[in-house]
GROMACS .gro file of C-alpha atoms in nm:
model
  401
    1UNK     CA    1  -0.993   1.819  -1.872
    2UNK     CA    2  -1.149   1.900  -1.540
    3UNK     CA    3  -1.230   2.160  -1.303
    4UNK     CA    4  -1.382   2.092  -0.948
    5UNK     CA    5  -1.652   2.321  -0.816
    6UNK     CA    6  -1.719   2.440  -0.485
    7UNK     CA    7  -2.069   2.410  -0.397
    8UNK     CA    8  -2.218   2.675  -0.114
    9UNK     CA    9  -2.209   2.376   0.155
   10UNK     CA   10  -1.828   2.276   0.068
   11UNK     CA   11  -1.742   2.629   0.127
   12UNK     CA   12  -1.841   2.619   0.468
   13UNK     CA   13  -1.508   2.345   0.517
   14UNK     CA   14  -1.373   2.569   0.798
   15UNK     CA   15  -1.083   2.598   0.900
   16UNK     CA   16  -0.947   2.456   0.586
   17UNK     CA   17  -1.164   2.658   0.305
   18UNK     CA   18  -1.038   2.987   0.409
   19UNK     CA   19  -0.717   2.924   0.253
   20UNK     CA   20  -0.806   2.591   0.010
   21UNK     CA   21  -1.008   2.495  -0.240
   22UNK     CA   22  -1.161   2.146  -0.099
   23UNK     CA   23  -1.067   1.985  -0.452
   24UNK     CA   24  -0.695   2.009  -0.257
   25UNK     CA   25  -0.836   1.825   0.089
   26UNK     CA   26  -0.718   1.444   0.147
   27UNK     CA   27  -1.039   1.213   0.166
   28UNK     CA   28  -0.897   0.918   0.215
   29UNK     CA   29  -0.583   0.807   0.040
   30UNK     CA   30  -0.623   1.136  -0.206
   31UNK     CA   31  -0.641   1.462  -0.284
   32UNK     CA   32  -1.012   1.496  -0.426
   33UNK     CA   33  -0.842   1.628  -0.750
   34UNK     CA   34  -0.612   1.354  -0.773
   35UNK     CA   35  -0.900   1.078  -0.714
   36UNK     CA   36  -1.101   1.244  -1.020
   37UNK     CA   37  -0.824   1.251  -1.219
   38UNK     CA   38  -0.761   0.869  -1.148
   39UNK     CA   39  -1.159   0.785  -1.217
   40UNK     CA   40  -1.209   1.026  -1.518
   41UNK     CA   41  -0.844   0.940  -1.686
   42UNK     CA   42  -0.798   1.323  -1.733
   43UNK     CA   43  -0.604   1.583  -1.577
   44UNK     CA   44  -0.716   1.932  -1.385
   45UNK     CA   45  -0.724   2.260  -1.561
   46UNK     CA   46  -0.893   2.458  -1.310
   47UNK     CA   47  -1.119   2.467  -1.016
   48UNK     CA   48  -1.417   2.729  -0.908
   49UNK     CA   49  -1.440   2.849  -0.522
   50UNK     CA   50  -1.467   3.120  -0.346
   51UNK     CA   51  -1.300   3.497  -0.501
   52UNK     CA   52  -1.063   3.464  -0.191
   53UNK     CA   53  -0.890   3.154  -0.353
   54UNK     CA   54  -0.837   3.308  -0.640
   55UNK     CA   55  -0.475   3.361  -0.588
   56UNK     CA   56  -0.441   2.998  -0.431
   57UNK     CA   57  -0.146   2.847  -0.613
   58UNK     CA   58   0.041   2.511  -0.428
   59UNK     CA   59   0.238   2.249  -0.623
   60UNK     CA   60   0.111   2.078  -0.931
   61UNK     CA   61  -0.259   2.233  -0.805
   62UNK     CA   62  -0.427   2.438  -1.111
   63UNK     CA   63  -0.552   2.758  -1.043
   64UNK     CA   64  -0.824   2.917  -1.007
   65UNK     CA   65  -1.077   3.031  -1.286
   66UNK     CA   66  -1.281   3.345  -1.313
   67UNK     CA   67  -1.372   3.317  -1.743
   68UNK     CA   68  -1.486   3.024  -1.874
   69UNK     CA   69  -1.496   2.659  -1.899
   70UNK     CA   70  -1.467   2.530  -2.239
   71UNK     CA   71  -1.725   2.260  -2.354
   72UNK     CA   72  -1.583   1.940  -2.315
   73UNK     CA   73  -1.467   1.981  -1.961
   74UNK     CA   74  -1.580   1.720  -1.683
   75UNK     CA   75  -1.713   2.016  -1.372
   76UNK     CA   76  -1.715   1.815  -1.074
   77UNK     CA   77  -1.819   1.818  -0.776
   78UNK     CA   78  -1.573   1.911  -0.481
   79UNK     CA   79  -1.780   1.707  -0.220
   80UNK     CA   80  -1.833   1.432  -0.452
   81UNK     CA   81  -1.580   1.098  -0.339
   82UNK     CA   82  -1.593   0.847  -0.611
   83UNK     CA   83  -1.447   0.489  -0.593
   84UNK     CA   84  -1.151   0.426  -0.756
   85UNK     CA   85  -1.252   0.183  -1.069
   86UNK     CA   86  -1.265   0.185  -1.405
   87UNK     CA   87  -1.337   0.511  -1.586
   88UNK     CA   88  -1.693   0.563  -1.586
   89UNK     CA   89  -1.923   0.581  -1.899
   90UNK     CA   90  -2.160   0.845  -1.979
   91UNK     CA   91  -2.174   1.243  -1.976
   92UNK     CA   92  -2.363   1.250  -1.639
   93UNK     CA   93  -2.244   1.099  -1.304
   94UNK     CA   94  -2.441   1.075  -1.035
   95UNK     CA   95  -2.343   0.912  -0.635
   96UNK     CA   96  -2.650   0.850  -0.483
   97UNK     CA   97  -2.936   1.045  -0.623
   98UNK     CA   98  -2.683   1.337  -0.690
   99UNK     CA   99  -2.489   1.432  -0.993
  100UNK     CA  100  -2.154   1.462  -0.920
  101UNK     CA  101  -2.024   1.529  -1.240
  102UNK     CA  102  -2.123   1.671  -1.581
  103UNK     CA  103  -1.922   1.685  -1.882
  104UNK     CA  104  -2.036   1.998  -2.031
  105UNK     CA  105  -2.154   2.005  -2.413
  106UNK     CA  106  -2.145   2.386  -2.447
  107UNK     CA  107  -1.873   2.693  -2.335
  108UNK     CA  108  -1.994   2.733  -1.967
  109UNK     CA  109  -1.924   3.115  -1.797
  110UNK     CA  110  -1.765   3.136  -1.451
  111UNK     CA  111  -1.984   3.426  -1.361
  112UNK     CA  112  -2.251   3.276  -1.226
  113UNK     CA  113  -2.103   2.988  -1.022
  114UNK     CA  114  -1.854   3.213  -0.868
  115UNK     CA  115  -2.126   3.226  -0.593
  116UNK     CA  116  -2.126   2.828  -0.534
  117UNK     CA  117  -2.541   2.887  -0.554
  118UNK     CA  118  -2.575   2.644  -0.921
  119UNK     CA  119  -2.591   2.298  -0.898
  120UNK     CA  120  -2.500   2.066  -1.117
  121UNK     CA  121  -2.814   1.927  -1.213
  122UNK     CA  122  -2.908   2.238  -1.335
  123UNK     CA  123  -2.679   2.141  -1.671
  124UNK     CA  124  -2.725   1.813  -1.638
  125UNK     CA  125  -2.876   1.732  -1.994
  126UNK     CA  126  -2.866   1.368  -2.035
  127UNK     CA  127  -2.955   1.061  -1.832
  128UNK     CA  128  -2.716   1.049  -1.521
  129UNK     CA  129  -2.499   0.706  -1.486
  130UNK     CA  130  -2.465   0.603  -1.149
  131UNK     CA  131  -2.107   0.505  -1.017
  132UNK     CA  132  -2.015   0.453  -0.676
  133UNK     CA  133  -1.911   0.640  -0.391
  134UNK     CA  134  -2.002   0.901  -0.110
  135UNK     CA  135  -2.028   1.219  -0.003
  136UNK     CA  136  -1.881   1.463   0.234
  137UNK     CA  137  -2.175   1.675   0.368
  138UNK     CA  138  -1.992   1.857   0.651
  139UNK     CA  139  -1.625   1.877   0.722
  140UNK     CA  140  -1.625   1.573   0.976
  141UNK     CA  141  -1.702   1.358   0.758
  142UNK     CA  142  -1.330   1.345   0.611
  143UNK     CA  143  -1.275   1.163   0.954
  144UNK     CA  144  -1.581   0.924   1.001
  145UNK     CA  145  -1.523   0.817   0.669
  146UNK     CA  146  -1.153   0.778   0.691
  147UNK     CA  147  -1.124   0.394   0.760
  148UNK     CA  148  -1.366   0.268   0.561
  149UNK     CA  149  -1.212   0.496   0.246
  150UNK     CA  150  -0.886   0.369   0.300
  151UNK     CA  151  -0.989   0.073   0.284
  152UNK     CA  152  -1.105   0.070  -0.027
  153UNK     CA  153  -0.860   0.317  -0.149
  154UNK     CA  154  -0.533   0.126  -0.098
  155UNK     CA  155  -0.620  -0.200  -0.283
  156UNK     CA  156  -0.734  -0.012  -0.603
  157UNK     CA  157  -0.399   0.222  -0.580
  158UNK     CA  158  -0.190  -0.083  -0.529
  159UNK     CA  159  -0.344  -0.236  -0.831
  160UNK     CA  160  -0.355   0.081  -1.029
  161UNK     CA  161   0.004   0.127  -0.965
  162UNK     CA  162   0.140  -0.272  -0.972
  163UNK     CA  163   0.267  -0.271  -0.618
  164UNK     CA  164   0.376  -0.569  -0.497
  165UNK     CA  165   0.281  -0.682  -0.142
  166UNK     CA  166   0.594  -0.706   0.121
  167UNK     CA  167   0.707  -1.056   0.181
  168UNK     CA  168   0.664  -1.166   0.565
  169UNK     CA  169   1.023  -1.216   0.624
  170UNK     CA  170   1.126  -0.834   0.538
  171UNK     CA  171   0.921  -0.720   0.856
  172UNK     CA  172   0.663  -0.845   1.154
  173UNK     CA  173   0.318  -0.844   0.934
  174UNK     CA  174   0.041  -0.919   1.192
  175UNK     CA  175  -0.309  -1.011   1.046
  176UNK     CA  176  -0.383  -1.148   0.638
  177UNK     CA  177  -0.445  -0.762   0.470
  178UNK     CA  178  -0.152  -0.694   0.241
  179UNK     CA  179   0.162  -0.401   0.270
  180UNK     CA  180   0.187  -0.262  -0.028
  181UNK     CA  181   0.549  -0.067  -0.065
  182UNK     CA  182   0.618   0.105  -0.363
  183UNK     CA  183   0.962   0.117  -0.480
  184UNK     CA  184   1.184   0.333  -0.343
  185UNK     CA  185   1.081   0.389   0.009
  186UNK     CA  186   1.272   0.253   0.347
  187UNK     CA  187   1.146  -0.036   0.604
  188UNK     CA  188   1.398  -0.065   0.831
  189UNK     CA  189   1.409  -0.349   1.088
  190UNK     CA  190   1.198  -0.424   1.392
  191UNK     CA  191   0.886  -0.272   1.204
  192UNK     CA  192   0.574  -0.432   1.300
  193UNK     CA  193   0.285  -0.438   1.057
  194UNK     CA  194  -0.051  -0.484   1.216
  195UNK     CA  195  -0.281  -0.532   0.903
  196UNK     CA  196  -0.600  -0.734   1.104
  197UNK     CA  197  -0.829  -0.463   1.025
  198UNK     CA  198  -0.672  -0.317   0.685
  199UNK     CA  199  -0.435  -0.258   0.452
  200UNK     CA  200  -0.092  -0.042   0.418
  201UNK     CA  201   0.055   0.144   0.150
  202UNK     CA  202   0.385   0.281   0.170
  203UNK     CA  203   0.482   0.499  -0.113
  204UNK     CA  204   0.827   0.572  -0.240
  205UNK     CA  205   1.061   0.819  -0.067
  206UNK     CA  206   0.884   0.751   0.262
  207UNK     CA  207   1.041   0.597   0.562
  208UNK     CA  208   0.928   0.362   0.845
  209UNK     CA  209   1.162   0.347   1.119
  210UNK     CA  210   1.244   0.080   1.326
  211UNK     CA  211   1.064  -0.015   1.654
  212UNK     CA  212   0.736   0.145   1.475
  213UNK     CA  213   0.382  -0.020   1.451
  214UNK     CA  214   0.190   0.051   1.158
  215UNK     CA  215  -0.194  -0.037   1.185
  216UNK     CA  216  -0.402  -0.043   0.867
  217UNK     CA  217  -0.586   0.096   0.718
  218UNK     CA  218  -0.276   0.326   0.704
  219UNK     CA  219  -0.127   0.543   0.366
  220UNK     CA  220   0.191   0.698   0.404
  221UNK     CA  221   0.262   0.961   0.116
  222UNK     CA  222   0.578   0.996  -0.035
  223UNK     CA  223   0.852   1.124   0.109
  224UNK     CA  224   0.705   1.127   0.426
  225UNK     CA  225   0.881   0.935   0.742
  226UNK     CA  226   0.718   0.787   1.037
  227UNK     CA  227   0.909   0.657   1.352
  228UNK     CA  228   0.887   0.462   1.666
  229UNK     CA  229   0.536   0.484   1.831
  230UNK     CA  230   0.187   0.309   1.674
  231UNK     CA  231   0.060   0.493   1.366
  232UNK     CA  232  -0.295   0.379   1.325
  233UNK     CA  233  -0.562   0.431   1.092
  234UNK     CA  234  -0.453   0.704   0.898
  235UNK     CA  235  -0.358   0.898   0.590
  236UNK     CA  236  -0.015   1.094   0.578
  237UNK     CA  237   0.014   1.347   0.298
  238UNK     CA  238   0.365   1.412   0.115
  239UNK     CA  239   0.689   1.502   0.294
  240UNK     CA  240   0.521   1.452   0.651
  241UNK     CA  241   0.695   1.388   0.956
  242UNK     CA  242   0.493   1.157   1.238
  243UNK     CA  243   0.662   1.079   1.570
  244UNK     CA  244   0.468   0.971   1.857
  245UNK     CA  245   0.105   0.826   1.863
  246UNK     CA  246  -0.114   0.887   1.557
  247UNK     CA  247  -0.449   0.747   1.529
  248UNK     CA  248  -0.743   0.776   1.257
  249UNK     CA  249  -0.615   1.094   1.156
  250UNK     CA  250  -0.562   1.317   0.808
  251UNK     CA  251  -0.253   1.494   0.714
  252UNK     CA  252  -0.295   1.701   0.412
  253UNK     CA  253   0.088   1.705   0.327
  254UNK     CA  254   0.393   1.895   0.438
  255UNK     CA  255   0.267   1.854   0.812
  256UNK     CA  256   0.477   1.806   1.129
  257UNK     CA  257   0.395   1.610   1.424
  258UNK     CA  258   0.753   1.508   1.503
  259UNK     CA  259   0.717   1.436   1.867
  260UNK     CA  260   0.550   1.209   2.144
  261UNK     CA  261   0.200   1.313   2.191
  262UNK     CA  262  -0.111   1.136   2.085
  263UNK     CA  263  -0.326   1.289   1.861
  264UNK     CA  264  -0.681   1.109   1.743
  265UNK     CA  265  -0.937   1.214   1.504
  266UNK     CA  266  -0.794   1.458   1.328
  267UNK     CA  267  -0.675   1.661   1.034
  268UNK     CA  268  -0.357   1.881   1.016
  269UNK     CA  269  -0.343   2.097   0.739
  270UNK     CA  270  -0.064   2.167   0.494
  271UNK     CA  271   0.241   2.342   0.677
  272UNK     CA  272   0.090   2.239   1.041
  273UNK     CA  273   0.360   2.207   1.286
  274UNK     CA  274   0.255   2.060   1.662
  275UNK     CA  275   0.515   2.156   1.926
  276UNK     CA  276   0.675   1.829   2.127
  277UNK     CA  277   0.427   1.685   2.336
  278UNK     CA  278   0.099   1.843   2.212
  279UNK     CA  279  -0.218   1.636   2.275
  280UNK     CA  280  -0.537   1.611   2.163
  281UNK     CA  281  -0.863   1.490   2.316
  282UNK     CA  282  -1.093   1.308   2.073
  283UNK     CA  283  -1.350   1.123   2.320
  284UNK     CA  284  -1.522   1.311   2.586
  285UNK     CA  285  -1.483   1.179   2.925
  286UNK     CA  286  -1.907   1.096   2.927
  287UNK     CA  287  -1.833   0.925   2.618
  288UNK     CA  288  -2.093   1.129   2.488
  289UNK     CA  289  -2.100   1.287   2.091
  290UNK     CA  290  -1.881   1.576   2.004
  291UNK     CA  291  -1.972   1.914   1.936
  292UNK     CA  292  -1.806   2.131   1.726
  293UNK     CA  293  -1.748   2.506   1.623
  294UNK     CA  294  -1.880   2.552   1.243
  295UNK     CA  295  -1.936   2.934   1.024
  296UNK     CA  296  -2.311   2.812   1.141
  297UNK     CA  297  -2.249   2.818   1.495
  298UNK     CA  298  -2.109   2.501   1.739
  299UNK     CA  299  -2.329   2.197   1.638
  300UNK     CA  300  -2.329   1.848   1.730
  301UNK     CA  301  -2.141   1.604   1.471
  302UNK     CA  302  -2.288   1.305   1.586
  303UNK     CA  303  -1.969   1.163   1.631
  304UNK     CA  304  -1.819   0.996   1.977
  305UNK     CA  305  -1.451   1.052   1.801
  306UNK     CA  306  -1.311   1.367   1.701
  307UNK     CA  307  -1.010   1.537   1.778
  308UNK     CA  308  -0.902   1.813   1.618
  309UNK     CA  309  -0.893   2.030   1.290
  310UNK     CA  310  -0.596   2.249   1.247
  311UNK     CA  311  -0.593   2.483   0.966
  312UNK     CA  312  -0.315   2.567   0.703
  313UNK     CA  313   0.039   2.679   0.878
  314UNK     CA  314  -0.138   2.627   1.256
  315UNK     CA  315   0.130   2.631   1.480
  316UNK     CA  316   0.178   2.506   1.842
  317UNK     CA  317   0.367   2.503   2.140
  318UNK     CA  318   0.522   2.217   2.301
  319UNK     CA  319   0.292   2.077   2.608
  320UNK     CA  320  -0.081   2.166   2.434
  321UNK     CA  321  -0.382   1.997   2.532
  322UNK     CA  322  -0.652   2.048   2.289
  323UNK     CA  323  -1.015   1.981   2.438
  324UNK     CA  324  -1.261   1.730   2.182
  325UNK     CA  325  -1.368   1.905   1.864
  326UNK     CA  326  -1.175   2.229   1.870
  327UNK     CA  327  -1.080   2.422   1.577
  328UNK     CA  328  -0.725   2.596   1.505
  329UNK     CA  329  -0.773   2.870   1.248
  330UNK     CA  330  -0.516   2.900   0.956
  331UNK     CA  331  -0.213   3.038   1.043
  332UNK     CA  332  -0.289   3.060   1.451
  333UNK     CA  333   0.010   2.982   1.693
  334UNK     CA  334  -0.102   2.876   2.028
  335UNK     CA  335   0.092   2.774   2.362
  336UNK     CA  336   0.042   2.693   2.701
  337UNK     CA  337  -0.302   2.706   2.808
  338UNK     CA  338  -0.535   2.497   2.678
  339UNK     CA  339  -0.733   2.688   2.419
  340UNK     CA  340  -1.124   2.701   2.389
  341UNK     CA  341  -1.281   2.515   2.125
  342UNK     CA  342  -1.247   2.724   1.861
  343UNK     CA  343  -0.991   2.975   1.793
  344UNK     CA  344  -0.983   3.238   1.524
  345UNK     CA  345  -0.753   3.225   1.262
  346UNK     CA  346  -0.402   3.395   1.304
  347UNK     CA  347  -0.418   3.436   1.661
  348UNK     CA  348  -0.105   3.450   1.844
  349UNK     CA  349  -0.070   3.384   2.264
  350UNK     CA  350  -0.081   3.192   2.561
  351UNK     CA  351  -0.461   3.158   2.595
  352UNK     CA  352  -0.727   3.317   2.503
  353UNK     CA  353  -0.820   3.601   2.461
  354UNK     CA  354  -0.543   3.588   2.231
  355UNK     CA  355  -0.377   3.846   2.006
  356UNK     CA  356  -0.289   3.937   1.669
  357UNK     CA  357  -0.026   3.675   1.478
  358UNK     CA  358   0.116   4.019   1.273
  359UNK     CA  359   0.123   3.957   0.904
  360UNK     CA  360   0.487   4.060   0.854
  361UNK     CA  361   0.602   3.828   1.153
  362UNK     CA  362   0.335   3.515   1.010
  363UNK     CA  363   0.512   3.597   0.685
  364UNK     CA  364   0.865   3.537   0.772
  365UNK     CA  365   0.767   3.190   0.987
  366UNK     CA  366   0.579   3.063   0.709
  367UNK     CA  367   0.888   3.146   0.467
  368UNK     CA  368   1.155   2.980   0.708
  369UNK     CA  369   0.922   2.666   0.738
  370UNK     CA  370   0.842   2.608   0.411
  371UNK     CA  371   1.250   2.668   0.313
  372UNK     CA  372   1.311   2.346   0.586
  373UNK     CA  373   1.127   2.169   0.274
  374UNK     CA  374   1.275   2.342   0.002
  375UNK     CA  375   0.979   2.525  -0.114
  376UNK     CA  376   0.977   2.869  -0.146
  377UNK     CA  377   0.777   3.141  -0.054
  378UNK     CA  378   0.727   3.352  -0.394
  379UNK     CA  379   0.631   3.702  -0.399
  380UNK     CA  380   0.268   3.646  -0.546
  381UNK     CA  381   0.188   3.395  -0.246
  382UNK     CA  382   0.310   3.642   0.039
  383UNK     CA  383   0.061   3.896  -0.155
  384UNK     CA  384  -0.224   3.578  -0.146
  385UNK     CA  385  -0.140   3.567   0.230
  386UNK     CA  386  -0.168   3.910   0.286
  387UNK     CA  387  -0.522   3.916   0.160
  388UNK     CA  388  -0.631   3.628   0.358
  389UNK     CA  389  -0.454   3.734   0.710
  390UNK     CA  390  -0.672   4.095   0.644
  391UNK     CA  391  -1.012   3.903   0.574
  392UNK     CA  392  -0.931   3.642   0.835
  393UNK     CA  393  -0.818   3.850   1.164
  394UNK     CA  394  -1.199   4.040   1.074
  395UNK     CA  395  -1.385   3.732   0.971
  396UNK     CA  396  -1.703   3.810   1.183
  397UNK     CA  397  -1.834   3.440   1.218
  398UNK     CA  398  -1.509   3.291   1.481
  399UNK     CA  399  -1.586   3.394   1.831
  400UNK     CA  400  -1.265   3.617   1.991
  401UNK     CA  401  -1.304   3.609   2.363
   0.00000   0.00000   0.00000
């Protein structure tokens, strides 16, 4: 079995930690839970975060744990992003001159790690192996690294899972990369498939509608539909919905960007929904690196690309420009005006400073949303919600004004 740990720096992933493990974040093609289980051959039994995740439950996701971890268990590393090969040998895994992973020989308690303060090299008690892959240090690097993961993640899947490449005469394939399309999904005619800089995957249950240009590296989950405009560069989650320009950007899963509207360098979290014609900026008119809004104040990424990173159930209207690197907090709805680069989670208006989103009235949207998807809105997750609207509308560290 394994559990994936949330170190002190990977629970500073805001916006998307406040209501996530990052074990459930896409890095590339994946979930980081479902990459581990690929590498290690083993499925999840738990993860360790935060206390305010305890009550996180989504999907097949396993919940969190607050006992013990019996011996035996691979504890992973949240941050750690292996390559997808061959299940590793050895009790130890390191990336890079860090262990990532340590299969423990003795009943580990919770107690202590509940902080995120341990490491695991201080149970690491034999030699580490080293296997490859990388490491996300701060939340941008889900998008720097976003091309060159996919790249490497959509061969090894395709292989993994026997996918056969599509022949040339089903659709316009421009370039020599493969397109991978896993039974079951739709290509309709008058597709184009630019594949000069990468691959495509195309899993079952999705849909690629006609007069659409896919560029790879692209991954489109399943169930998931994409239509007429140029999706580039990018990894859609499950049961997504793309219409309009989408470039070099993450979707976690159950996210809707179903009109025109280009939006770059980015990640939409689980239950987004962007309003018709909502646009973000992700280069800076002096073409000079973005900054962004972090729990340790706004700090330069380094990065001349970034868009931006809307939390779980972020909502907005139809016409938004977001300026580069700004920051939607979980559960905010936004309209009209253009907000400032970071805005606190469940805030409600037309610009800042904004109000309240209530907690009875986030509540019922969420519930009506998720329904549109046949998912439902149990009693035990509108009492997780409740807890994380009180600690997020107080959370000290987003600025309000």
């Amino acid at each position: 079995m394994i559990v994936l740990y949330d170190d002190a720096e990977a629970r500073r992933f805001e916006p998307f930690t406040a209501t996530r493990p990052l074990c459930e974040m896409r890095a590339g093609a994946l979930l980081v839970r479902e990459r581990w289980q690929l590498v290690l051959g083993a499925s999840s039994s738990g993860f360790v975060a935060a206390p305010h995740l305890d009550g996180f439950a989504e999907f097949d996701a396993p919940p969190a744990l607050i006992e013990e971890i019996p011996a035996g268990t691979w504890l992973v590393n949240s941050r750690a992003i292996p390559t997808i090969n061959t299940a590793p040998t050895g009790d130890v895994l390191r990336i890079g001159d860090r262990v990532a992973a340590v299969r423990l020989t003795a009943t580990l308690s919770v107690a202590a790690w509940r902080s995120g303060k341990p490491s695991l090299e201080s149970i690491a008690s034999a030699p580490a192996v080293a296997i490859e892959g990388r490491w996300m240090n701060e939340v941008w690097d889900l998008v720097d690294s976003l091309v060159e993961q996919l790249n490497s993640d959509i061969p090894r899947l395709a292989q993994r899972w026997s996918l056969d490449s599509l022949a040339p005469d089903v659709s316009t394939i421009l370039g020599q990369h493969p397109v991978f399309v896993e039974s079951g999904a739709t290509i309709e005619p008058m597709c184009v498939f630019d594949v000069t800089a990468g691959p495509v995957l195309v899993r079952r249950g999705a849909t690629v509608q006609a007069f659409t240009r896919v560029v790879g590296p692209c991954y489109v989950g399943v169930d998931s539909s994409v239509t007429t405009d140029r999706v580039a560069a990018s990894s859609i989650g499950d049961v997504c919905r793309v219409h309009g320009e989408l470039s070099t950007s993450i979707l976690i899963g159950h996210a809707n960007k179903g009109h025109d509207g280009f939006v770059g360098h980015s990640i939409l979290g689980r239950w987004v929904n962007l309003g018709a014609g909502t646009i973000t900026s992700n280069l800076k008119n002096t073409y000079g690196t973005v900054s962004l809004w972090t729990p340790d104040g706004v700090r330069d990424t380094g990065l001349q690309f970034l868009g931006t990173l809307f939390g779980d159930h972020a909502k907005s209207g139809i016409g938004l420009r977001l300026t580069t690197g700004c920051v939607i907090g979980a559960g905010a709805n936004v309209y009209d005006r253009m907000p400032p680069k970071a805005v606190a989670p469940f805030s409600w208006g037309g610009g800042a400073p904004y109000t309240t989103f209530a907690v009875d009235k986030f509540l019922d949207m969420a519930g009506r949303m998720m329904a549109r998807r046949h998912v439902d809105l149990s009693a035990s997750a509108r009492a997780w919600w409740e807890q994380v609207h009180a600690a997020g509308v107080t959370d000290p560290r987003w600025p309000r004004d």
